[in-house]
Coordinates of C-alpha atoms in Angstrom, one line a residue:
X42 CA 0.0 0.0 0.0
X43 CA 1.4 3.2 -0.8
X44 CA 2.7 5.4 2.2
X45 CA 4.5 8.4 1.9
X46 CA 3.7 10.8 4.7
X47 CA 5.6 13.4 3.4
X48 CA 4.5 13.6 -0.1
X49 CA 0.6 13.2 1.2
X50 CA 1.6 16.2 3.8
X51 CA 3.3 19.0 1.3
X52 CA 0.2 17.9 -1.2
X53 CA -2.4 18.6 1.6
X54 CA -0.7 21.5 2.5
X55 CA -0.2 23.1 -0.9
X56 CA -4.4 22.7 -1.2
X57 CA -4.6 24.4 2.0
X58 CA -2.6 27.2 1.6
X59 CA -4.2 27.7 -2.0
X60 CA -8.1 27.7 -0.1
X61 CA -6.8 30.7 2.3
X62 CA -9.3 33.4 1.9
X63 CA -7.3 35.7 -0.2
X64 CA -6.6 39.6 0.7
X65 CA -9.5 40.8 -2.1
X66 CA -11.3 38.5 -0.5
X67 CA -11.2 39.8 3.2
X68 CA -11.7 43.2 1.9
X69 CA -15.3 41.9 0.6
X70 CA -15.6 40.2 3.5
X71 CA -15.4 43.4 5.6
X72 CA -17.5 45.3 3.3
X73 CA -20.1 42.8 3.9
X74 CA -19.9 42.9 8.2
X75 CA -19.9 47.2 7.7
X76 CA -22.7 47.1 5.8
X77 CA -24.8 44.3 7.8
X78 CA -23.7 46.3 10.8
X79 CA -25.2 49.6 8.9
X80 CA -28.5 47.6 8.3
X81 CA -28.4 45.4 11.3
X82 CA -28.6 42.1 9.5
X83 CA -27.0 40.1 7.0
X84 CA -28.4 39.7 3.5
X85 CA -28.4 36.2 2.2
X86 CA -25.6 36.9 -0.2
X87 CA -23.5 38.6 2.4
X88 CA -24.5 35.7 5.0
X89 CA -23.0 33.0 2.3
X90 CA -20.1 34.3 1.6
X91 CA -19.2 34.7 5.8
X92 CA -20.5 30.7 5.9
X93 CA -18.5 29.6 2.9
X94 CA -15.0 30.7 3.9
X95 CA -15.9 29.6 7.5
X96 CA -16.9 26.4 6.7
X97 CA -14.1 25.8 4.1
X98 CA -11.6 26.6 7.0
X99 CA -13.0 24.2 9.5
X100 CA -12.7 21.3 6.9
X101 CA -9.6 23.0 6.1
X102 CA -8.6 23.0 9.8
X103 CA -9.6 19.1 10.4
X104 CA -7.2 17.8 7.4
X105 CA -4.1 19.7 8.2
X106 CA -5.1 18.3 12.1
X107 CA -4.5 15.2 10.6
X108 CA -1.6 15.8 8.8
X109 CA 0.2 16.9 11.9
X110 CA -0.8 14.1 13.6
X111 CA 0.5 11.3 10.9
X112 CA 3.9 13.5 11.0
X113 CA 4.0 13.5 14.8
X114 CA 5.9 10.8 15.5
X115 CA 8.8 11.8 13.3
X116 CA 9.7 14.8 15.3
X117 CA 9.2 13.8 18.9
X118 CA 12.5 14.9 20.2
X119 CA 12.7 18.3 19.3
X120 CA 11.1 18.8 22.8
X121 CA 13.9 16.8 24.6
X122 CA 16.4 19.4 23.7
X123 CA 18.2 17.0 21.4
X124 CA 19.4 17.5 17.7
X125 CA 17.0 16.4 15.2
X126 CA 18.0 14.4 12.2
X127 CA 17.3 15.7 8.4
X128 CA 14.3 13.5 8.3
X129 CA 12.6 15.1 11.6
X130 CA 13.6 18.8 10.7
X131 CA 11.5 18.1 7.6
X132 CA 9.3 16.5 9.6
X133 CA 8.8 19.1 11.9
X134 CA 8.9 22.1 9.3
X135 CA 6.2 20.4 7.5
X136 CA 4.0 20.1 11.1
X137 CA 4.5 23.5 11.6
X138 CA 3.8 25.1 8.7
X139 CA 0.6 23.1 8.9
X140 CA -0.2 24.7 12.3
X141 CA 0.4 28.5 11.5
X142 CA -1.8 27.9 8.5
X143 CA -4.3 27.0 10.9
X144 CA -3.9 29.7 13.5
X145 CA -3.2 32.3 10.7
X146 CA -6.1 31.6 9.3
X147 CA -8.1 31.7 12.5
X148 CA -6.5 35.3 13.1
X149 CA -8.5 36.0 9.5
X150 CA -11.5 35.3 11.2
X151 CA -10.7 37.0 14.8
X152 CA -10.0 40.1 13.3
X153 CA -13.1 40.0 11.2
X154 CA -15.4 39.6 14.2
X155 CA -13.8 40.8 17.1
X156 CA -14.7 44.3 16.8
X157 CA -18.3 43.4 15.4
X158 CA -21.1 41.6 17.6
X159 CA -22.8 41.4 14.1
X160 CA -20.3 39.0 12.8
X161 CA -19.9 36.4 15.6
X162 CA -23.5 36.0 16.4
X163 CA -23.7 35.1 12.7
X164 CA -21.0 32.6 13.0
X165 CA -22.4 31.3 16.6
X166 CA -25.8 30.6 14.7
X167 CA -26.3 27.0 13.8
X168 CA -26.6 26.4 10.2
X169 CA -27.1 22.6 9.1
X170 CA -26.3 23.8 5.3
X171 CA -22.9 23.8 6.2
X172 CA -22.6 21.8 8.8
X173 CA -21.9 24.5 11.3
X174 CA -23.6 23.9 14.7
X175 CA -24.3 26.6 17.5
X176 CA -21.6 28.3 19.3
X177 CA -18.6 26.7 17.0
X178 CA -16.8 30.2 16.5
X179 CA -17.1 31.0 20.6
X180 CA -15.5 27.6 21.1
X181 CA -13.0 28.6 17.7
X182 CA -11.9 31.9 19.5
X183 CA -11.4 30.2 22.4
X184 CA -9.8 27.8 21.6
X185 CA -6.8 30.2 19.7
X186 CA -6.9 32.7 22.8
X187 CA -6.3 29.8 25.4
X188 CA -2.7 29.7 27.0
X189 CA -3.5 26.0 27.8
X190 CA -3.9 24.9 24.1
X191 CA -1.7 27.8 22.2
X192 CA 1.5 26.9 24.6
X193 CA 2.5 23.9 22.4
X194 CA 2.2 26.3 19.3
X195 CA 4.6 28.9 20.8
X196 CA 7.1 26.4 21.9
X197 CA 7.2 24.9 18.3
X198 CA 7.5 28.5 17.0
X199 CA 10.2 29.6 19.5
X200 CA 12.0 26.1 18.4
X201 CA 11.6 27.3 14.9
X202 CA 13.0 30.8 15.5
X203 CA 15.8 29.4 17.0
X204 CA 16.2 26.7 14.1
X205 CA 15.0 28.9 11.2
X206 CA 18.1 28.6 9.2
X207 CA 18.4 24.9 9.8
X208 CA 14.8 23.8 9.1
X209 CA 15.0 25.9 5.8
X210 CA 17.7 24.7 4.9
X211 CA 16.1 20.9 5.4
X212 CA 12.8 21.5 3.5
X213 CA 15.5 23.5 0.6
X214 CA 14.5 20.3 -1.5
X215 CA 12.6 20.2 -4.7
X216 CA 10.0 18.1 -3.2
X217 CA 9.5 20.1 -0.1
X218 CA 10.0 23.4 -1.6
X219 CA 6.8 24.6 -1.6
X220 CA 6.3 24.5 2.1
X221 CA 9.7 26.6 2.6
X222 CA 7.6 28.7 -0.5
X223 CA 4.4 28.9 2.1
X224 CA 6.5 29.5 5.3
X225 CA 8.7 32.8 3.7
X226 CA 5.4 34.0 2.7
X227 CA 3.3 33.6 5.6
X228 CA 6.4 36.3 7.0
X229 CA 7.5 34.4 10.6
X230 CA 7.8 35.2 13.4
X231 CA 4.6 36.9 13.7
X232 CA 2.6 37.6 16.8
X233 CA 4.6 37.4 20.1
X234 CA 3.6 35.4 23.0
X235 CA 1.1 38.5 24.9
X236 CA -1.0 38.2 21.6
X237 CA -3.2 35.4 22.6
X238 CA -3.4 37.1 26.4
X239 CA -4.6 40.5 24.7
X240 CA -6.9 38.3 22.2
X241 CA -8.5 36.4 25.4
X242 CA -9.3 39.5 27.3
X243 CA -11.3 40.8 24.3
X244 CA -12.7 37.3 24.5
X245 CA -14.0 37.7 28.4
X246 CA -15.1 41.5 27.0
X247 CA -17.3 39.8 24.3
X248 CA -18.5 37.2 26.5
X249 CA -19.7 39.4 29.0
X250 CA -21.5 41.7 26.4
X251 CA -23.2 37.9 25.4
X252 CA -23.9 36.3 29.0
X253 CA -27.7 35.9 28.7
X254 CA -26.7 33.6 25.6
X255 CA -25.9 29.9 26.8
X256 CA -23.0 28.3 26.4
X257 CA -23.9 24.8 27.7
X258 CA -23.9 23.3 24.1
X259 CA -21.2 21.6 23.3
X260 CA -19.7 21.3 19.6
X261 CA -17.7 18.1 18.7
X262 CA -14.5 20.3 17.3
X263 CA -11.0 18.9 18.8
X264 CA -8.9 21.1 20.6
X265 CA -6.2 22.3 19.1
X266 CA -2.8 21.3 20.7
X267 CA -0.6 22.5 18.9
X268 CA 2.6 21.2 17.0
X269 CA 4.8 18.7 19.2
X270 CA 2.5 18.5 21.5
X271 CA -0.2 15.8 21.8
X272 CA -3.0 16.2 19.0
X273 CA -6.7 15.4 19.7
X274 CA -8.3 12.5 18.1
X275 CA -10.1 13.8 15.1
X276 CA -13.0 11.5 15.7
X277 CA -16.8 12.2 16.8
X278 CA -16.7 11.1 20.2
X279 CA -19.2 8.5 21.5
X280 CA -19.5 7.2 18.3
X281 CA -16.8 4.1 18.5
X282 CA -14.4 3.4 21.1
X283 CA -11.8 4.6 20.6
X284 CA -9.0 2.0 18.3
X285 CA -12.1 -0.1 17.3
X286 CA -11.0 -1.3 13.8
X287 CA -12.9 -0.2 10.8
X288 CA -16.0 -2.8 9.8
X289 CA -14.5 -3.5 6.8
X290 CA -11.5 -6.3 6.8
X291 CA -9.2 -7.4 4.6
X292 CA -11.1 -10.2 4.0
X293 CA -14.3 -8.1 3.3
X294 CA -12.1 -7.1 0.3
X295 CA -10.7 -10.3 -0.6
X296 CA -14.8 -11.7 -1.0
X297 CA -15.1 -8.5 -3.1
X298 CA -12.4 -7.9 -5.6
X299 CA -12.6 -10.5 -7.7
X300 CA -16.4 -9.5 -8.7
X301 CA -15.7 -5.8 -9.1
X302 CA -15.4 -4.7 -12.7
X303 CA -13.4 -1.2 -13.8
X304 CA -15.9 1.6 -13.5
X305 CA -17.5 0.8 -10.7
X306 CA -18.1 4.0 -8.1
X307 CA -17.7 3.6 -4.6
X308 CA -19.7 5.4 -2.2
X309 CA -18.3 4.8 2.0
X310 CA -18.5 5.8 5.1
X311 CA -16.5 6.2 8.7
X312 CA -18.6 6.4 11.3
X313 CA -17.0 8.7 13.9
X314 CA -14.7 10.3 11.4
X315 CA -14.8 14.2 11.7
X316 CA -14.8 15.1 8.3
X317 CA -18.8 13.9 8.5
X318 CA -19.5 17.1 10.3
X319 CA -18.8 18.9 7.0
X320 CA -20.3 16.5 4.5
X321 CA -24.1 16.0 4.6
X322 CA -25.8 12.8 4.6
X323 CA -24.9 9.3 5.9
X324 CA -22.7 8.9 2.9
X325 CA -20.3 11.7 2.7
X326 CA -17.4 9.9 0.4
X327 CA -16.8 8.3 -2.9
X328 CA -14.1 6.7 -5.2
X329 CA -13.9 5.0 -8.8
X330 CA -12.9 1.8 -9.3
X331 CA -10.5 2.2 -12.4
X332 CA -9.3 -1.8 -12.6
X333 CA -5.6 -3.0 -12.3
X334 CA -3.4 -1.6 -15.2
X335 CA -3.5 -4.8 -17.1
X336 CA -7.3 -4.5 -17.1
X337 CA -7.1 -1.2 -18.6
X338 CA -4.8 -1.7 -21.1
X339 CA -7.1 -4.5 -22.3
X340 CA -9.8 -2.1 -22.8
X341 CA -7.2 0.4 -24.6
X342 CA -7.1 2.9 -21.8
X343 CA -4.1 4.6 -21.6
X344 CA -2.4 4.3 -18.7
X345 CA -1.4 7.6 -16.5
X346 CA 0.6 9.0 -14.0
X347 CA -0.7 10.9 -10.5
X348 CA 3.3 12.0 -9.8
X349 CA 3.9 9.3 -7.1
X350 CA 6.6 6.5 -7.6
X351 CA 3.9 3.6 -6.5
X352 CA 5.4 0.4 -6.1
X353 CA 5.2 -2.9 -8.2
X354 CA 3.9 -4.7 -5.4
X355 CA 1.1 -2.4 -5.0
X356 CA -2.1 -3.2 -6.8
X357 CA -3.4 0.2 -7.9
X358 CA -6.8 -0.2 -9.0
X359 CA -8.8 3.2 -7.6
X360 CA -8.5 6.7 -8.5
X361 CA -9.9 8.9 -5.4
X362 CA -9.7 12.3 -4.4
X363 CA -8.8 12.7 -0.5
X364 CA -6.6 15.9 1.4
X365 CA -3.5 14.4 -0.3
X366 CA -5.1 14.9 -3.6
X367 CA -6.3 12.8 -6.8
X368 CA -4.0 9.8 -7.2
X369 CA -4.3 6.5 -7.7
X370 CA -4.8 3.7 -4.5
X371 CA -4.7 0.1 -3.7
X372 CA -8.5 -0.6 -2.8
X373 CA -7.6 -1.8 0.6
X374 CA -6.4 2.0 1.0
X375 CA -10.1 3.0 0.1
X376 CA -11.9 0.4 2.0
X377 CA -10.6 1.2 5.4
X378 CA -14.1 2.0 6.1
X379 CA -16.6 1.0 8.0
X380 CA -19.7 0.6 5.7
X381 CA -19.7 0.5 1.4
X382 CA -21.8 0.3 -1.6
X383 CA -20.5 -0.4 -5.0
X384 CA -22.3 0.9 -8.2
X385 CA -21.3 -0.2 -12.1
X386 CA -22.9 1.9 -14.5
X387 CA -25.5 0.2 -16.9
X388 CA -23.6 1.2 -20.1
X389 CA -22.2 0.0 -22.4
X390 CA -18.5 -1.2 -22.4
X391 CA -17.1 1.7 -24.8
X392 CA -18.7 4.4 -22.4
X393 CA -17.5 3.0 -19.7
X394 CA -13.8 3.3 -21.0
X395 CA -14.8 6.8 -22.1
X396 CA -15.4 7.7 -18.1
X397 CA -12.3 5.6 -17.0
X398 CA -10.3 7.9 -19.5
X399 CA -11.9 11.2 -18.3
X400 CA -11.5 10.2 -15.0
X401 CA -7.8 9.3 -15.1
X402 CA -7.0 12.5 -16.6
X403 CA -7.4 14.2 -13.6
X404 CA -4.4 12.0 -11.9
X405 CA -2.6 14.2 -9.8
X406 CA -4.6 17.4 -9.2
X407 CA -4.7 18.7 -5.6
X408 CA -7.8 18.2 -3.6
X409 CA -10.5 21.6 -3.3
X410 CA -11.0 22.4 0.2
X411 CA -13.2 25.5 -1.5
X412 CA -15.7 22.8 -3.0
X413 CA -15.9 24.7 -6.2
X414 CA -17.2 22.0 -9.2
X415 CA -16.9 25.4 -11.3
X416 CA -13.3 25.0 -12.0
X417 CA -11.6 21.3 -12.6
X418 CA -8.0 22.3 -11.1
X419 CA -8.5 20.7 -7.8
X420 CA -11.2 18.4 -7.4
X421 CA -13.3 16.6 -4.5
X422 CA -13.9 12.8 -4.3
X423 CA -17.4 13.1 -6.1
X424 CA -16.1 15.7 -8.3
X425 CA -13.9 13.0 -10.0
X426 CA -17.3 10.6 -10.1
X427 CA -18.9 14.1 -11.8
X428 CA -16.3 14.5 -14.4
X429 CA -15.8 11.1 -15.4
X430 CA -19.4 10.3 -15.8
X431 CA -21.1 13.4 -17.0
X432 CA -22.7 13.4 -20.9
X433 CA -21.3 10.0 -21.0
X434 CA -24.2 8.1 -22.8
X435 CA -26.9 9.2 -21.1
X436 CA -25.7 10.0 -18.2
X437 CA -26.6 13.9 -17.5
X438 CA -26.1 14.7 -13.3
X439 CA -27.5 17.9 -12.3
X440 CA -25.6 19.8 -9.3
X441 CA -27.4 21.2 -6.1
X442 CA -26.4 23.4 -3.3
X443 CA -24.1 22.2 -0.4
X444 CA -22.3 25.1 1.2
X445 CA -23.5 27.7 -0.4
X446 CA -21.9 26.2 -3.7
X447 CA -23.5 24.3 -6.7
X448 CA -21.9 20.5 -6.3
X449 CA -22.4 16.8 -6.5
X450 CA -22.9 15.5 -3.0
X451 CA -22.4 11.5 -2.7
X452 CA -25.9 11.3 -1.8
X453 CA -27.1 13.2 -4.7
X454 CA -25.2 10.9 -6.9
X455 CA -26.9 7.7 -5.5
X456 CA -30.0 9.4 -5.8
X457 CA -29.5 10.3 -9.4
X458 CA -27.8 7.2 -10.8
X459 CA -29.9 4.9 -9.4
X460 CA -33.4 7.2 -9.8
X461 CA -32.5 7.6 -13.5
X462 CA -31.2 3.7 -14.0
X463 CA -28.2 5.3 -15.1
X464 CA -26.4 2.9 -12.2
X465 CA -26.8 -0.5 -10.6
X466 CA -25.7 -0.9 -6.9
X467 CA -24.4 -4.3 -7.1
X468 CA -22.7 -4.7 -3.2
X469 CA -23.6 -3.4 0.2
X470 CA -21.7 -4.0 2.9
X471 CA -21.6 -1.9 6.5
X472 CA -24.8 -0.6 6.9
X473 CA -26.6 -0.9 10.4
X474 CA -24.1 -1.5 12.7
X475 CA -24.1 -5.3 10.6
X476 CA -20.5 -6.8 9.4
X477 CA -22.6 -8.3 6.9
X478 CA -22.3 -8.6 2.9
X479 CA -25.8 -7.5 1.1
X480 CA -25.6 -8.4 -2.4
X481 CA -29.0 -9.9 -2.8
X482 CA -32.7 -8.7 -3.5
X483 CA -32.5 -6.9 -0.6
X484 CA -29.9 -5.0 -1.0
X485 CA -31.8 -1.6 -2.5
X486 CA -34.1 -1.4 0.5
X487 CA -31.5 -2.3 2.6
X488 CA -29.6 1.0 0.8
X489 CA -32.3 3.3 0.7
X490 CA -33.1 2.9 4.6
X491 CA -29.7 4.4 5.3
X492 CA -30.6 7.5 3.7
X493 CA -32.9 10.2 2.4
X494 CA -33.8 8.2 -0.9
X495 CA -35.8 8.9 -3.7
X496 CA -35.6 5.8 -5.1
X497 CA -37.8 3.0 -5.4
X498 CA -37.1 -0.1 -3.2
X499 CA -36.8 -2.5 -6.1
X500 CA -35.0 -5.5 -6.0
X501 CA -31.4 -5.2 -7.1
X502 CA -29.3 -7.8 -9.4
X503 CA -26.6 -9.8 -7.7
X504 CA -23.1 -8.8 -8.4
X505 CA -21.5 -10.9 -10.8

């Protein structure tokens, strides 16, 4: 299976840095909380554009959370005092670019609404659209004004000051230049250590001005801890104990391989991971099934490159967009999930190459934290479903609005494919708590139960 933490961090970081609400876009941004201010209200194109880059930075916020977690364990000493090796300055450059992207951004926000009421009530209000529950910037502020969970961040920014010339100098490679690229620009060292102190007092100021409104609600965002330091689980809590494996095993996906044909979409779940707080529905994720490289060449699709250097042992049969962009994985990287459906498109055999073809094309492309299916330079998991699909035969998916942007959720598309017969689901494995296989007459009710369907609960075909 392929690992490379490093590659999969600079990737996810590059499509972080490029979702950063940009300066002409703050600018708006302030226009828009001066002139609900003036009115005393937010329009509903003023109170979309707030939600939008709010909601992108909270999804942006949970992948690079992950990112410095899988990097963690590379760059433990630095906080023992002893020298670090090439591999864990890299390591640690990498984590900590990751984390002042994250409280930079947050400082975006801060500065919008600390001087307006009008703008953090808005951002307190719960709004299911994007995902946003009550309270979440309160607990946001607080949680980047807090002494307890900013002192890791300082320490890995004093070790950095101290360092800067060394941890340049490791991340001076070609494959890790862009995160030297992202640190020079973000201009460190920034804020000094009294900034968070003077930020929490106009946090008491504010909550005081707010104290009839209650804070007993809790929202399900980790804490931050900060780079170094211990990082919170980035799973919904109560949901699975915590190191329960996923449902699906690697025999689950030994039964299932041999019957899966190329072209087949994957829609899948984790139960308790946090990412489903930003994507709607039960099933928030999905992947195509492209069929091992000798399959494809078979069917005369020409073969492509996402940029890695995958291994011969590995048998690369998906192409999936995740935080480390659109490349191509081993299905047992895909199916560490805990529930599944598989879909093969009722077309013919010369479409269906037509899609893989499309599809692969977009190998390599970073992942869109911004959601945007108006521009094809990064794409999101369904996205890649979208593109390699869409005006194929008869095949003709119409968008709706997630998050204040037109978009393809993985609901919609099993509402659409299977509504409009342009798909068959053909396996069904997950669903209810059950480690159970569905691939029988059942398995369309079973699938429509799971979620707000608007298809019919007609038997389904056996996959074969």
């Amino acid at each position: 299976m392929r690992v490379d933490v490093t590659a999969d961090a600079v990737r996810t970081l590059r499509a972080s840095y490029a979702a950063l609400p940009s300066a002409r876009h703050m600018v708006v941004l302030h226009a828009d909380s001066k002139s609900a201010e003036a009115r005393g209200y937010y329009n509903p194109i003023e109170d979309e554009r707030l939600r939008e880059t709010y909601a992108s930075y909270l999804a942006m916020r949970v992948a690079i959370w992950q990112t410095i977690q899988n990097l963690k364990p590379r760059f433990k000493r630095y906080t023992k005092g002893q020298p670090l090796s090439q591999g864990e300055l890299q390591a640690f450059g990498i984590a900590f670019c990751g984390a002042e992207i994250i409280v930079r951004t947050g400082e975006y926000l801060i500065g919008l609404a600390r001087d307006r009421d009008i703008v953090w009530k808005k951002l307190d209000e719960e709004e299911r659209r994007y995902g946003l529950n009550r309270k979440s910037f309160t607990r946001l502020y607080r949680q980047l004004t807090s002494h307890f969970t900013m002192n890791g961040f300082y320490q890995a920014r004093d070790y950095f000051d101290a360092h800067r010339e060394t941890v340049m100098e490791a991340l001076s490679g070609e494959e890790l230049s862009a995160v030297a690229d992202i640190l020079t620009t973000l201009n460190l060292p920034t804020a000094p250590r009294g900034d968070h102190l003077r930020r929490y007092r106009r946090f008491v100021n504010f909550s005081l001005r707010r104290r009839s409104i209650s804070a007993r609600r809790n929202t399900l965002f980790a804490l931050f801890e900060a780079t170094g330091s211990d990082i919170a689980e980035l799973k919904i809590p109560l949901v699975k104990n915590i190191g329960a494996p996923k449902r699906v095993t690697a025999d689950v996906i030994k039964t299932l391989k041999p019957q899966l044909r190329p072209g087949d979409v994957f829609i899948t779940r984790h139960d308790d991971a946090m990412s489903n707080l930003f994507l709607p529905g039960f099933w928030p994720h999905g992947a195509l099934y492209i069929g091992s490289p000798e399959e494809r060449l078979k069917r005369g699709v020409e073969d492509v490159s996402d940029g890695y250097q995958h291994s011969a042992a590995e048998d690369i049969n998906i192409l999936e967009a995740k935080k480390d962009g659109v490349l191509l994985r081993p299905i047992e990287e895909t199916l560490q999930v805990d529930a599944f459906v598989a879909l093969r498109p009722k077309i013919t055999q010369a479409q269906i190459n037509q899609a893989l073809s499309k599809g692969l094309s977009h190998a390599g492309k970073l992942y869109d934290f911004i959601f945007n299916f108006a521009t094809s330079d990064r794409l999101v998991c369904t996205e890649v479903i979208y593109r390699a699909y869409h005006g194929v035969g008869p095949i003709d998916f119409t968008l709706s609005t997630q998050a204040g942007r037109k978009c393809l959720s993985a609901e919609d598309f099993l509402n659409q494919a299977i509504v409009n017969d342009w798909f068959e689901p053909v396996a069904l494995y997950g669903v209810g708590g059950q480690n159970t296989f569905e691939t029988d007459g059942k398995l369309r009710e079973s699938l429509a139960n799971t979620f707000a369907s608007k298809f019919t609960k007609l038997d389904s075909q056996p996959i074969g």
